[in-house]
Short mmCIF file of N, CA, C and O in Angstrom, two decimals:
data_model
loop_
_atom_site.label_atom_id
_atom_site.label_comp_id
_atom_site.label_asym_id
_atom_site.label_seq_id
_atom_site.Cartn_x
_atom_site.Cartn_y
_atom_site.Cartn_z
N MET A 19 -47.38 108.43 -61.68
CA MET A 19 -46.20 109.13 -61.20
C MET A 19 -46.55 110.56 -60.78
O MET A 19 -45.93 111.09 -59.87
N THR A 20 -47.57 111.15 -61.41
CA THR A 20 -47.98 112.51 -61.07
C THR A 20 -48.45 112.56 -59.62
O THR A 20 -48.08 113.50 -58.90
N TYR A 21 -49.23 111.57 -59.20
CA TYR A 21 -49.75 111.57 -57.85
C TYR A 21 -48.60 111.40 -56.83
O TYR A 21 -48.63 111.98 -55.76
N TYR A 22 -47.63 110.58 -57.17
CA TYR A 22 -46.46 110.39 -56.31
C TYR A 22 -45.73 111.71 -56.10
O TYR A 22 -45.41 112.10 -54.99
N LEU A 23 -45.45 112.39 -57.22
CA LEU A 23 -44.74 113.67 -57.12
C LEU A 23 -45.58 114.72 -56.39
O LEU A 23 -45.03 115.53 -55.62
N GLN A 24 -46.86 114.69 -56.61
CA GLN A 24 -47.76 115.63 -55.91
C GLN A 24 -47.69 115.40 -54.39
O GLN A 24 -47.64 116.34 -53.61
N ALA A 25 -47.70 114.14 -54.00
CA ALA A 25 -47.63 113.82 -52.57
C ALA A 25 -46.26 114.16 -51.99
O ALA A 25 -46.16 114.62 -50.85
N MET A 26 -45.20 113.97 -52.76
CA MET A 26 -43.86 114.31 -52.25
C MET A 26 -43.70 115.84 -52.13
O MET A 26 -43.04 116.29 -51.22
N ARG A 27 -44.28 116.59 -53.05
CA ARG A 27 -44.21 118.06 -52.98
C ARG A 27 -45.00 118.56 -51.77
O ARG A 27 -44.60 119.54 -51.16
N GLY A 28 -46.10 117.93 -51.46
CA GLY A 28 -46.91 118.33 -50.31
C GLY A 28 -46.57 117.52 -49.07
O GLY A 28 -47.44 117.14 -48.31
N PHE A 29 -45.28 117.22 -48.91
CA PHE A 29 -44.84 116.30 -47.84
C PHE A 29 -45.21 116.78 -46.43
O PHE A 29 -45.38 115.97 -45.55
N SER A 30 -45.34 118.07 -46.25
CA SER A 30 -45.64 118.55 -44.91
C SER A 30 -47.05 119.15 -44.79
O SER A 30 -47.37 119.77 -43.79
N ASP A 31 -47.87 118.91 -45.80
CA ASP A 31 -49.21 119.45 -45.82
C ASP A 31 -50.20 118.42 -45.27
O ASP A 31 -50.52 117.45 -45.92
N PHE A 32 -50.66 118.67 -44.05
CA PHE A 32 -51.58 117.76 -43.40
C PHE A 32 -53.01 118.30 -43.49
O PHE A 32 -53.92 117.77 -42.87
N ARG A 33 -53.21 119.36 -44.29
CA ARG A 33 -54.54 119.93 -44.47
C ARG A 33 -55.02 119.54 -45.87
O ARG A 33 -54.26 119.15 -46.71
N GLY A 34 -56.31 119.65 -46.08
CA GLY A 34 -56.87 119.33 -47.40
C GLY A 34 -57.26 117.89 -47.51
O GLY A 34 -57.37 117.15 -46.54
N ARG A 35 -57.49 117.50 -48.78
CA ARG A 35 -58.00 116.16 -49.06
C ARG A 35 -57.17 115.51 -50.15
O ARG A 35 -56.60 116.18 -51.00
N ALA A 36 -57.10 114.18 -50.11
CA ALA A 36 -56.39 113.43 -51.16
C ALA A 36 -57.32 112.34 -51.69
O ALA A 36 -57.96 111.64 -50.94
N ARG A 37 -57.36 112.24 -52.99
CA ARG A 37 -58.18 111.21 -53.65
C ARG A 37 -57.61 109.83 -53.40
O ARG A 37 -56.46 109.67 -53.02
N ARG A 38 -58.42 108.81 -53.64
CA ARG A 38 -57.94 107.43 -53.53
C ARG A 38 -56.78 107.20 -54.46
O ARG A 38 -55.80 106.58 -54.06
N ALA A 39 -56.88 107.69 -55.69
CA ALA A 39 -55.82 107.47 -56.67
C ALA A 39 -54.51 108.08 -56.19
O ALA A 39 -53.44 107.47 -56.34
N GLU A 40 -54.56 109.26 -55.59
CA GLU A 40 -53.33 109.91 -55.11
C GLU A 40 -52.69 109.06 -54.02
O GLU A 40 -51.49 108.82 -54.03
N TYR A 41 -53.48 108.59 -53.08
CA TYR A 41 -52.95 107.80 -51.98
C TYR A 41 -52.37 106.47 -52.47
O TYR A 41 -51.21 106.14 -52.18
N TRP A 42 -53.16 105.72 -53.24
CA TRP A 42 -52.71 104.36 -53.63
C TRP A 42 -51.58 104.41 -54.64
O TRP A 42 -50.72 103.53 -54.64
N MET A 43 -51.57 105.41 -55.52
CA MET A 43 -50.43 105.52 -56.46
C MET A 43 -49.15 105.90 -55.72
O MET A 43 -48.08 105.43 -56.05
N PHE A 44 -49.27 106.76 -54.70
CA PHE A 44 -48.10 107.10 -53.90
C PHE A 44 -47.56 105.83 -53.23
O PHE A 44 -46.36 105.56 -53.25
N ILE A 45 -48.44 105.03 -52.65
CA ILE A 45 -48.03 103.81 -51.95
C ILE A 45 -47.40 102.83 -52.96
O ILE A 45 -46.39 102.19 -52.66
N LEU A 46 -47.98 102.69 -54.12
CA LEU A 46 -47.47 101.77 -55.14
C LEU A 46 -46.07 102.18 -55.58
O LEU A 46 -45.17 101.33 -55.64
N VAL A 47 -45.86 103.43 -55.88
CA VAL A 47 -44.53 103.89 -56.31
C VAL A 47 -43.54 103.77 -55.18
O VAL A 47 -42.39 103.32 -55.36
N TYR A 48 -43.95 104.12 -53.97
CA TYR A 48 -43.07 103.98 -52.80
C TYR A 48 -42.62 102.53 -52.63
O TYR A 48 -41.44 102.26 -52.40
N LEU A 49 -43.57 101.59 -52.69
CA LEU A 49 -43.21 100.19 -52.54
C LEU A 49 -42.24 99.71 -53.64
O LEU A 49 -41.34 98.92 -53.37
N GLY A 50 -42.45 100.22 -54.87
CA GLY A 50 -41.52 99.89 -55.96
C GLY A 50 -40.12 100.40 -55.69
O GLY A 50 -39.12 99.68 -55.86
N ILE A 51 -40.01 101.65 -55.22
CA ILE A 51 -38.70 102.22 -54.89
C ILE A 51 -38.07 101.46 -53.75
O ILE A 51 -36.88 101.14 -53.75
N TYR A 52 -38.87 101.13 -52.76
CA TYR A 52 -38.38 100.36 -51.59
C TYR A 52 -37.86 99.00 -52.01
O TYR A 52 -36.81 98.53 -51.54
N LEU A 53 -38.59 98.34 -52.91
CA LEU A 53 -38.19 97.02 -53.39
C LEU A 53 -36.85 97.10 -54.16
O LEU A 53 -35.97 96.28 -53.94
N VAL A 54 -36.72 98.10 -55.02
CA VAL A 54 -35.48 98.27 -55.76
C VAL A 54 -34.33 98.56 -54.80
O VAL A 54 -33.22 98.03 -54.96
N ALA A 55 -34.58 99.39 -53.79
CA ALA A 55 -33.55 99.69 -52.80
C ALA A 55 -33.14 98.43 -52.03
O ALA A 55 -31.95 98.20 -51.77
N GLY A 56 -34.11 97.58 -51.71
CA GLY A 56 -33.82 96.32 -51.02
C GLY A 56 -32.99 95.40 -51.87
O GLY A 56 -32.06 94.72 -51.38
N ILE A 57 -33.31 95.33 -53.15
CA ILE A 57 -32.54 94.48 -54.09
C ILE A 57 -31.12 95.04 -54.22
O ILE A 57 -30.13 94.26 -54.19
N LEU A 58 -30.99 96.37 -54.35
CA LEU A 58 -29.64 96.96 -54.40
C LEU A 58 -28.86 96.71 -53.13
O LEU A 58 -27.64 96.48 -53.20
N ASP A 59 -29.52 96.74 -51.97
CA ASP A 59 -28.84 96.42 -50.72
C ASP A 59 -28.29 94.99 -50.75
O ASP A 59 -27.17 94.75 -50.32
N ALA A 60 -29.09 94.06 -51.26
CA ALA A 60 -28.65 92.67 -51.31
C ALA A 60 -27.50 92.49 -52.31
O ALA A 60 -26.55 91.77 -52.02
N VAL A 61 -27.60 93.14 -53.47
CA VAL A 61 -26.55 93.00 -54.49
C VAL A 61 -25.25 93.67 -54.04
O VAL A 61 -24.16 93.10 -54.22
N LEU A 62 -25.35 94.85 -53.47
CA LEU A 62 -24.16 95.58 -53.05
C LEU A 62 -23.60 95.11 -51.72
O LEU A 62 -22.47 95.47 -51.35
N GLY A 63 -24.35 94.33 -51.00
CA GLY A 63 -23.89 93.82 -49.71
C GLY A 63 -23.90 94.84 -48.60
O GLY A 63 -23.18 94.70 -47.62
N THR A 64 -24.72 95.85 -48.71
CA THR A 64 -24.78 96.87 -47.68
C THR A 64 -25.52 96.43 -46.43
O THR A 64 -25.48 97.12 -45.41
N THR A 65 -26.19 95.29 -46.50
CA THR A 65 -26.89 94.80 -45.30
C THR A 65 -25.88 94.32 -44.25
O THR A 65 -26.16 94.39 -43.07
N GLN A 66 -24.73 93.83 -44.68
CA GLN A 66 -23.71 93.36 -43.75
C GLN A 66 -22.92 94.53 -43.17
O GLN A 66 -22.28 94.45 -42.14
N LEU A 67 -22.96 95.67 -43.84
CA LEU A 67 -22.18 96.84 -43.43
C LEU A 67 -22.59 97.33 -42.05
O LEU A 67 -21.74 97.53 -41.16
N LEU A 68 -23.88 97.54 -41.82
CA LEU A 68 -24.35 98.05 -40.55
C LEU A 68 -25.35 97.12 -39.87
O LEU A 68 -25.94 97.47 -38.86
N GLY A 69 -25.58 95.95 -40.46
CA GLY A 69 -26.53 95.03 -39.90
C GLY A 69 -27.96 95.31 -40.30
O GLY A 69 -28.87 94.63 -39.86
N ALA A 70 -28.18 96.32 -41.13
CA ALA A 70 -29.51 96.68 -41.61
C ALA A 70 -29.39 97.11 -43.06
O ALA A 70 -28.33 97.58 -43.49
N PRO A 71 -30.44 96.95 -43.84
CA PRO A 71 -30.36 97.39 -45.24
C PRO A 71 -30.30 98.91 -45.30
O PRO A 71 -31.28 99.61 -45.03
N VAL A 72 -29.17 99.44 -45.68
CA VAL A 72 -28.91 100.89 -45.61
C VAL A 72 -29.80 101.66 -46.60
O VAL A 72 -30.49 102.60 -46.20
N LEU A 73 -29.80 101.26 -47.87
CA LEU A 73 -30.58 101.98 -48.86
C LEU A 73 -32.08 101.91 -48.59
O LEU A 73 -32.80 102.92 -48.69
N ALA A 74 -32.56 100.75 -48.22
CA ALA A 74 -33.99 100.59 -47.94
C ALA A 74 -34.39 101.40 -46.70
O ALA A 74 -35.48 101.98 -46.67
N THR A 75 -33.51 101.50 -45.74
CA THR A 75 -33.80 102.31 -44.55
C THR A 75 -33.86 103.79 -44.91
O THR A 75 -34.74 104.52 -44.44
N VAL A 76 -32.93 104.24 -45.75
CA VAL A 76 -32.95 105.64 -46.19
C VAL A 76 -34.22 105.94 -46.97
O VAL A 76 -34.86 106.98 -46.74
N VAL A 77 -34.63 105.04 -47.87
CA VAL A 77 -35.86 105.22 -48.64
C VAL A 77 -37.06 105.31 -47.70
O VAL A 77 -37.93 106.16 -47.86
N ALA A 78 -37.11 104.44 -46.72
CA ALA A 78 -38.23 104.45 -45.76
C ALA A 78 -38.27 105.75 -44.96
O ALA A 78 -39.34 106.31 -44.75
N LEU A 79 -37.13 106.22 -44.54
CA LEU A 79 -37.10 107.46 -43.75
C LEU A 79 -37.45 108.68 -44.58
O LEU A 79 -38.13 109.58 -44.10
N VAL A 80 -37.05 108.68 -45.85
CA VAL A 80 -37.38 109.80 -46.74
C VAL A 80 -38.88 109.86 -46.97
O VAL A 80 -39.45 110.93 -47.08
N HIS A 81 -39.53 108.71 -47.04
CA HIS A 81 -40.94 108.65 -47.36
C HIS A 81 -41.86 108.65 -46.12
O HIS A 81 -43.07 108.67 -46.26
N LEU A 82 -41.29 108.67 -44.93
CA LEU A 82 -42.10 108.56 -43.71
C LEU A 82 -43.10 109.72 -43.56
O LEU A 82 -44.31 109.49 -43.45
N VAL A 83 -42.63 110.95 -43.57
CA VAL A 83 -43.51 112.09 -43.36
C VAL A 83 -44.49 112.27 -44.55
O VAL A 83 -45.68 112.48 -44.31
N PRO A 84 -44.02 112.16 -45.81
CA PRO A 84 -45.00 112.25 -46.91
C PRO A 84 -46.08 111.18 -46.86
O PRO A 84 -47.24 111.44 -47.19
N ALA A 85 -45.72 109.97 -46.44
CA ALA A 85 -46.70 108.88 -46.36
C ALA A 85 -47.75 109.18 -45.27
O ALA A 85 -48.95 108.95 -45.50
N ILE A 86 -47.32 109.70 -44.16
CA ILE A 86 -48.28 110.04 -43.09
C ILE A 86 -49.17 111.21 -43.55
O ILE A 86 -50.38 111.23 -43.33
N ALA A 87 -48.56 112.20 -44.23
CA ALA A 87 -49.33 113.38 -44.68
C ALA A 87 -50.39 112.98 -45.70
O ALA A 87 -51.54 113.43 -45.59
N VAL A 88 -50.04 112.13 -46.67
CA VAL A 88 -51.02 111.74 -47.68
C VAL A 88 -52.09 110.83 -47.06
O VAL A 88 -53.26 110.88 -47.45
N LEU A 89 -51.74 110.05 -46.05
CA LEU A 89 -52.72 109.24 -45.36
C LEU A 89 -53.71 110.11 -44.59
O LEU A 89 -54.93 109.87 -44.64
N VAL A 90 -53.22 111.14 -43.92
CA VAL A 90 -54.09 112.05 -43.20
C VAL A 90 -55.03 112.76 -44.17
O VAL A 90 -56.24 112.90 -43.91
N ARG A 91 -54.50 113.23 -45.30
CA ARG A 91 -55.35 113.91 -46.30
C ARG A 91 -56.38 112.93 -46.86
O ARG A 91 -57.52 113.31 -47.18
N ARG A 92 -56.00 111.66 -47.00
CA ARG A 92 -56.95 110.64 -47.49
C ARG A 92 -58.09 110.43 -46.48
O ARG A 92 -59.25 110.32 -46.84
N LEU A 93 -57.74 110.41 -45.19
CA LEU A 93 -58.77 110.28 -44.18
C LEU A 93 -59.68 111.52 -44.18
O LEU A 93 -60.87 111.38 -43.99
N HIS A 94 -59.12 112.69 -44.44
CA HIS A 94 -59.92 113.89 -44.53
C HIS A 94 -60.92 113.77 -45.68
O HIS A 94 -62.06 114.22 -45.58
N ASP A 95 -60.52 113.15 -46.79
CA ASP A 95 -61.42 112.98 -47.92
C ASP A 95 -62.63 112.11 -47.59
O ASP A 95 -63.68 112.28 -48.12
N THR A 96 -62.41 111.18 -46.67
CA THR A 96 -63.53 110.30 -46.26
C THR A 96 -64.35 110.91 -45.13
O THR A 96 -65.26 110.26 -44.62
N GLY A 97 -64.02 112.14 -44.71
CA GLY A 97 -64.77 112.80 -43.69
C GLY A 97 -64.30 112.52 -42.28
O GLY A 97 -65.02 112.81 -41.32
N ARG A 98 -63.13 111.96 -42.14
CA ARG A 98 -62.59 111.61 -40.80
C ARG A 98 -61.41 112.50 -40.47
O ARG A 98 -60.67 112.93 -41.35
N SER A 99 -61.18 112.71 -39.20
CA SER A 99 -60.04 113.44 -38.75
C SER A 99 -58.77 112.66 -38.99
O SER A 99 -58.78 111.41 -39.01
N GLY A 100 -57.66 113.35 -39.15
CA GLY A 100 -56.37 112.68 -39.32
C GLY A 100 -55.93 111.91 -38.09
O GLY A 100 -55.09 111.02 -38.20
N TRP A 101 -56.52 112.23 -36.95
CA TRP A 101 -56.17 111.51 -35.74
C TRP A 101 -56.59 110.04 -35.78
O TRP A 101 -56.10 109.22 -35.01
N TRP A 102 -57.50 109.70 -36.71
CA TRP A 102 -57.89 108.30 -36.88
C TRP A 102 -56.73 107.44 -37.39
O TRP A 102 -56.80 106.21 -37.37
N TYR A 103 -55.65 108.07 -37.78
CA TYR A 103 -54.43 107.35 -38.18
C TYR A 103 -54.00 106.39 -37.07
O TYR A 103 -53.56 105.27 -37.36
N PHE A 104 -54.15 106.79 -35.85
CA PHE A 104 -53.67 106.00 -34.72
C PHE A 104 -54.47 104.73 -34.47
O PHE A 104 -54.02 103.86 -33.75
N ILE A 105 -55.62 104.61 -35.12
CA ILE A 105 -56.37 103.36 -34.97
C ILE A 105 -55.60 102.19 -35.63
O ILE A 105 -55.82 101.04 -35.30
N GLY A 106 -54.69 102.52 -36.52
CA GLY A 106 -53.87 101.49 -37.15
C GLY A 106 -52.97 100.77 -36.16
O GLY A 106 -52.45 99.69 -36.46
N PHE A 107 -52.74 101.34 -34.99
CA PHE A 107 -51.91 100.69 -33.99
C PHE A 107 -52.68 99.67 -33.15
O PHE A 107 -52.07 98.95 -32.36
N VAL A 108 -53.98 99.61 -33.32
CA VAL A 108 -54.78 98.58 -32.65
C VAL A 108 -54.58 97.30 -33.44
O VAL A 108 -54.82 97.26 -34.65
N PRO A 109 -54.13 96.24 -32.77
CA PRO A 109 -53.82 95.01 -33.50
C PRO A 109 -55.01 94.49 -34.33
O PRO A 109 -56.14 94.47 -33.84
N LEU A 110 -54.72 94.06 -35.52
CA LEU A 110 -55.64 93.46 -36.49
C LEU A 110 -56.85 94.31 -36.85
O LEU A 110 -57.00 94.73 -37.97
N VAL A 111 -57.74 94.57 -35.90
CA VAL A 111 -58.98 95.28 -36.17
C VAL A 111 -58.69 96.70 -36.69
O VAL A 111 -59.30 97.16 -37.64
N GLY A 112 -57.77 97.39 -36.04
CA GLY A 112 -57.45 98.74 -36.43
C GLY A 112 -56.88 98.85 -37.83
O GLY A 112 -57.25 99.73 -38.62
N VAL A 113 -55.99 97.94 -38.18
CA VAL A 113 -55.36 97.96 -39.50
C VAL A 113 -56.41 97.67 -40.58
O VAL A 113 -56.44 98.33 -41.61
N VAL A 114 -57.26 96.69 -40.33
CA VAL A 114 -58.31 96.35 -41.29
C VAL A 114 -59.27 97.51 -41.48
O VAL A 114 -59.61 97.89 -42.61
N LEU A 115 -59.68 98.14 -40.40
CA LEU A 115 -60.59 99.28 -40.47
C LEU A 115 -59.94 100.44 -41.23
O LEU A 115 -60.58 101.09 -42.06
N LEU A 116 -58.67 100.70 -40.96
CA LEU A 116 -57.96 101.77 -41.63
C LEU A 116 -57.87 101.50 -43.15
O LEU A 116 -58.12 102.41 -43.97
N ILE A 117 -57.59 100.29 -43.53
CA ILE A 117 -57.52 99.94 -44.97
C ILE A 117 -58.87 100.10 -45.63
O ILE A 117 -58.97 100.60 -46.76
N VAL A 118 -59.93 99.71 -44.95
CA VAL A 118 -61.29 99.87 -45.51
C VAL A 118 -61.58 101.34 -45.72
O VAL A 118 -62.08 101.76 -46.77
N TRP A 119 -61.25 102.19 -44.74
CA TRP A 119 -61.49 103.62 -44.90
C TRP A 119 -60.66 104.21 -46.03
O TRP A 119 -61.14 105.07 -46.77
N LEU A 120 -59.43 103.75 -46.18
CA LEU A 120 -58.56 104.28 -47.22
C LEU A 120 -59.02 103.85 -48.61
O LEU A 120 -58.75 104.51 -49.62
N ALA A 121 -59.75 102.73 -48.69
CA ALA A 121 -60.21 102.22 -49.96
C ALA A 121 -61.61 102.74 -50.34
O ALA A 121 -62.03 102.55 -51.49
N THR A 122 -62.33 103.36 -49.41
CA THR A 122 -63.66 103.83 -49.73
C THR A 122 -63.59 105.18 -50.47
O THR A 122 -62.62 105.93 -50.32
N ASP A 123 -64.62 105.45 -51.21
CA ASP A 123 -64.68 106.69 -51.96
C ASP A 123 -64.86 107.87 -50.98
O ASP A 123 -65.49 107.72 -49.93
N GLY A 124 -64.32 109.01 -51.33
CA GLY A 124 -64.44 110.19 -50.49
C GLY A 124 -65.83 110.80 -50.58
O GLY A 124 -66.67 110.39 -51.36
N GLU A 125 -66.08 111.78 -49.73
CA GLU A 125 -67.36 112.48 -49.74
C GLU A 125 -67.47 113.31 -51.01
O GLU A 125 -66.53 113.97 -51.41
N HIS A 126 -68.65 113.27 -51.62
CA HIS A 126 -68.87 113.99 -52.88
C HIS A 126 -69.33 115.42 -52.67
O HIS A 126 -70.00 116.00 -53.52
N ARG A 127 -69.01 115.97 -51.54
CA ARG A 127 -69.39 117.37 -51.23
C ARG A 127 -68.27 117.98 -50.43
O ARG A 127 -67.42 117.26 -49.90
N PRO A 128 -68.25 119.28 -50.33
CA PRO A 128 -67.23 119.90 -49.46
C PRO A 128 -67.44 119.44 -48.02
O PRO A 128 -68.54 119.28 -47.57
N ASN A 129 -66.32 119.28 -47.32
CA ASN A 129 -66.41 118.94 -45.90
C ASN A 129 -65.48 119.88 -45.13
O ASN A 129 -65.01 120.89 -45.67
N ALA A 130 -65.21 119.59 -43.89
CA ALA A 130 -64.43 120.48 -43.03
C ALA A 130 -63.00 120.69 -43.52
O ALA A 130 -62.34 121.64 -43.12
N TRP A 131 -62.52 119.82 -44.41
CA TRP A 131 -61.13 119.91 -44.88
C TRP A 131 -61.02 120.41 -46.31
O TRP A 131 -59.94 120.36 -46.89
N GLY A 132 -62.10 120.83 -46.91
CA GLY A 132 -62.02 121.42 -48.24
C GLY A 132 -63.02 120.86 -49.23
O GLY A 132 -63.91 120.07 -48.88
N ASP A 133 -62.88 121.32 -50.47
CA ASP A 133 -63.77 120.88 -51.55
C ASP A 133 -63.43 119.46 -51.98
O ASP A 133 -62.33 118.95 -51.72
N ASP A 134 -64.36 118.85 -52.68
CA ASP A 134 -64.17 117.52 -53.22
C ASP A 134 -63.10 117.56 -54.30
O ASP A 134 -63.22 118.29 -55.27
N PRO A 135 -62.01 116.78 -54.18
CA PRO A 135 -60.96 116.80 -55.19
C PRO A 135 -61.41 116.25 -56.54
O PRO A 135 -60.81 116.54 -57.56
N LYS A 136 -62.49 115.47 -56.57
CA LYS A 136 -62.98 114.91 -57.85
C LYS A 136 -64.00 115.83 -58.49
O LYS A 136 -64.54 115.50 -59.56
N ARG A 137 -64.30 116.95 -57.89
CA ARG A 137 -65.37 117.81 -58.39
C ARG A 137 -65.18 118.22 -59.85
O ARG A 137 -66.13 118.21 -60.62
N ALA A 138 -63.97 118.55 -60.26
CA ALA A 138 -63.70 118.99 -61.62
C ALA A 138 -63.97 117.85 -62.60
O ALA A 138 -64.43 118.09 -63.72
N GLU A 139 -63.70 116.63 -62.21
CA GLU A 139 -63.92 115.48 -63.10
C GLU A 139 -65.40 115.18 -63.26
O GLU A 139 -65.83 114.79 -64.33
N ARG A 140 -66.17 115.32 -62.19
CA ARG A 140 -67.57 114.99 -62.23
C ARG A 140 -68.43 116.08 -62.85
O ARG A 140 -69.52 115.82 -63.32
N ALA A 141 -67.94 117.31 -62.86
CA ALA A 141 -68.75 118.42 -63.32
C ALA A 141 -69.28 118.25 -64.73
O ALA A 141 -70.48 118.47 -64.95
N PRO A 142 -68.48 117.88 -65.73
CA PRO A 142 -69.05 117.72 -67.08
C PRO A 142 -70.14 116.66 -67.14
O PRO A 142 -71.17 116.87 -67.77
N ALA A 143 -69.96 115.55 -66.49
CA ALA A 143 -70.97 114.48 -66.52
C ALA A 143 -72.26 114.95 -65.85
O ALA A 143 -73.37 114.66 -66.31
N GLN A 144 -72.14 115.68 -64.75
CA GLN A 144 -73.33 116.19 -64.07
C GLN A 144 -74.02 117.24 -64.92
O GLN A 144 -75.24 117.33 -64.94
N PHE A 145 -73.26 118.06 -65.65
CA PHE A 145 -73.84 119.05 -66.51
C PHE A 145 -74.64 118.40 -67.64
O PHE A 145 -75.77 118.80 -67.93
N VAL A 146 -74.07 117.35 -68.24
CA VAL A 146 -74.77 116.64 -69.32
C VAL A 146 -76.04 115.99 -68.77
O VAL A 146 -77.08 116.04 -69.38
N ALA A 147 -75.93 115.41 -67.55
CA ALA A 147 -77.11 114.77 -66.95
C ALA A 147 -78.19 115.80 -66.65
O ALA A 147 -79.37 115.52 -66.81
N ALA A 148 -77.79 116.99 -66.24
CA ALA A 148 -78.77 118.04 -65.92
C ALA A 148 -79.44 118.54 -67.18
O ALA A 148 -80.62 118.95 -67.16
N GLN A 149 -78.74 118.53 -68.32
CA GLN A 149 -79.28 119.01 -69.58
C GLN A 149 -80.13 117.94 -70.27
O GLN A 149 -80.82 118.25 -71.23
N ALA A 150 -80.01 116.70 -69.82
CA ALA A 150 -80.74 115.61 -70.49
C ALA A 150 -82.24 115.78 -70.30
O ALA A 150 -82.73 116.20 -69.28
N GLY A 151 -82.94 115.43 -71.33
CA GLY A 151 -84.38 115.55 -71.32
C GLY A 151 -85.02 114.27 -70.83
O GLY A 151 -84.44 113.52 -70.02
N PRO A 152 -86.20 113.95 -71.36
CA PRO A 152 -86.89 112.74 -70.95
C PRO A 152 -86.07 111.49 -71.30
O PRO A 152 -85.41 111.44 -72.34
N TYR A 153 -86.09 110.52 -70.42
CA TYR A 153 -85.38 109.25 -70.61
C TYR A 153 -83.88 109.44 -70.65
O TYR A 153 -83.18 108.57 -71.17
N GLY A 154 -83.34 110.54 -70.15
CA GLY A 154 -81.92 110.75 -70.10
C GLY A 154 -81.24 111.04 -71.43
O GLY A 154 -80.06 110.87 -71.58
N VAL A 155 -82.00 111.48 -72.42
CA VAL A 155 -81.44 111.75 -73.75
C VAL A 155 -80.90 113.17 -73.79
O VAL A 155 -81.66 114.13 -73.53
N PRO A 156 -79.60 113.38 -74.05
CA PRO A 156 -79.06 114.74 -74.11
C PRO A 156 -79.67 115.51 -75.27
O PRO A 156 -80.17 114.94 -76.23
N PRO A 157 -79.65 116.86 -75.20
CA PRO A 157 -80.32 117.68 -76.20
C PRO A 157 -79.79 117.48 -77.61
O PRO A 157 -80.53 117.58 -78.58
N GLN A 158 -78.52 117.18 -77.79
CA GLN A 158 -77.96 117.03 -79.13
C GLN A 158 -78.48 115.78 -79.84
O GLN A 158 -78.35 115.65 -81.04
N PHE A 159 -79.09 114.85 -79.11
CA PHE A 159 -79.60 113.61 -79.72
C PHE A 159 -81.13 113.59 -79.80
O PHE A 159 -81.73 112.57 -80.12
N ARG A 160 -81.77 114.71 -79.48
CA ARG A 160 -83.24 114.73 -79.54
C ARG A 160 -83.74 115.04 -80.92
O ARG A 160 -83.17 115.66 -81.74
#
C-alpha cells in the first residue's frame, strides 16, 4: 500500500526512477480498486444509467496520469527514456517488449534519471561483503 500511495502522491512526477515493487504494487492495488468499482457498478446498476460502468470509469480516469507517470519512472530505472511508453501501441510485439522491460531489474548504478532507488537496501550487504575476509567470512566470525 505504501508504494501505491507513493505513486499517487507523485502523480505528476515524470522524472526520477521507480523500483519494480513500486510499479507492480501500484498496478496490483489499482486493479483491485477497479475490480471493486466494477462489482459495485454491477450491484448498483449504474452500467444501465449511462451505458458504461460509471464507477469503474471514474477509477480508471483518476488513475490514468499516475499510472503513466509510474510507468515512465519504471522505464527510467531500466535505463530507457519514458518515450519508450509508446512502443506499447505496437500490436503484440510492443506490449510484450514493454512488459519484459517493466519486469526486469533496474540499473544498479546512477543513470541519467537519478540514483539507484535500491541503493539504500543494498548498501549494508555490500558493506558486509567488503569487510569479509578469506572465503567470504565476515570479521565477527573469524
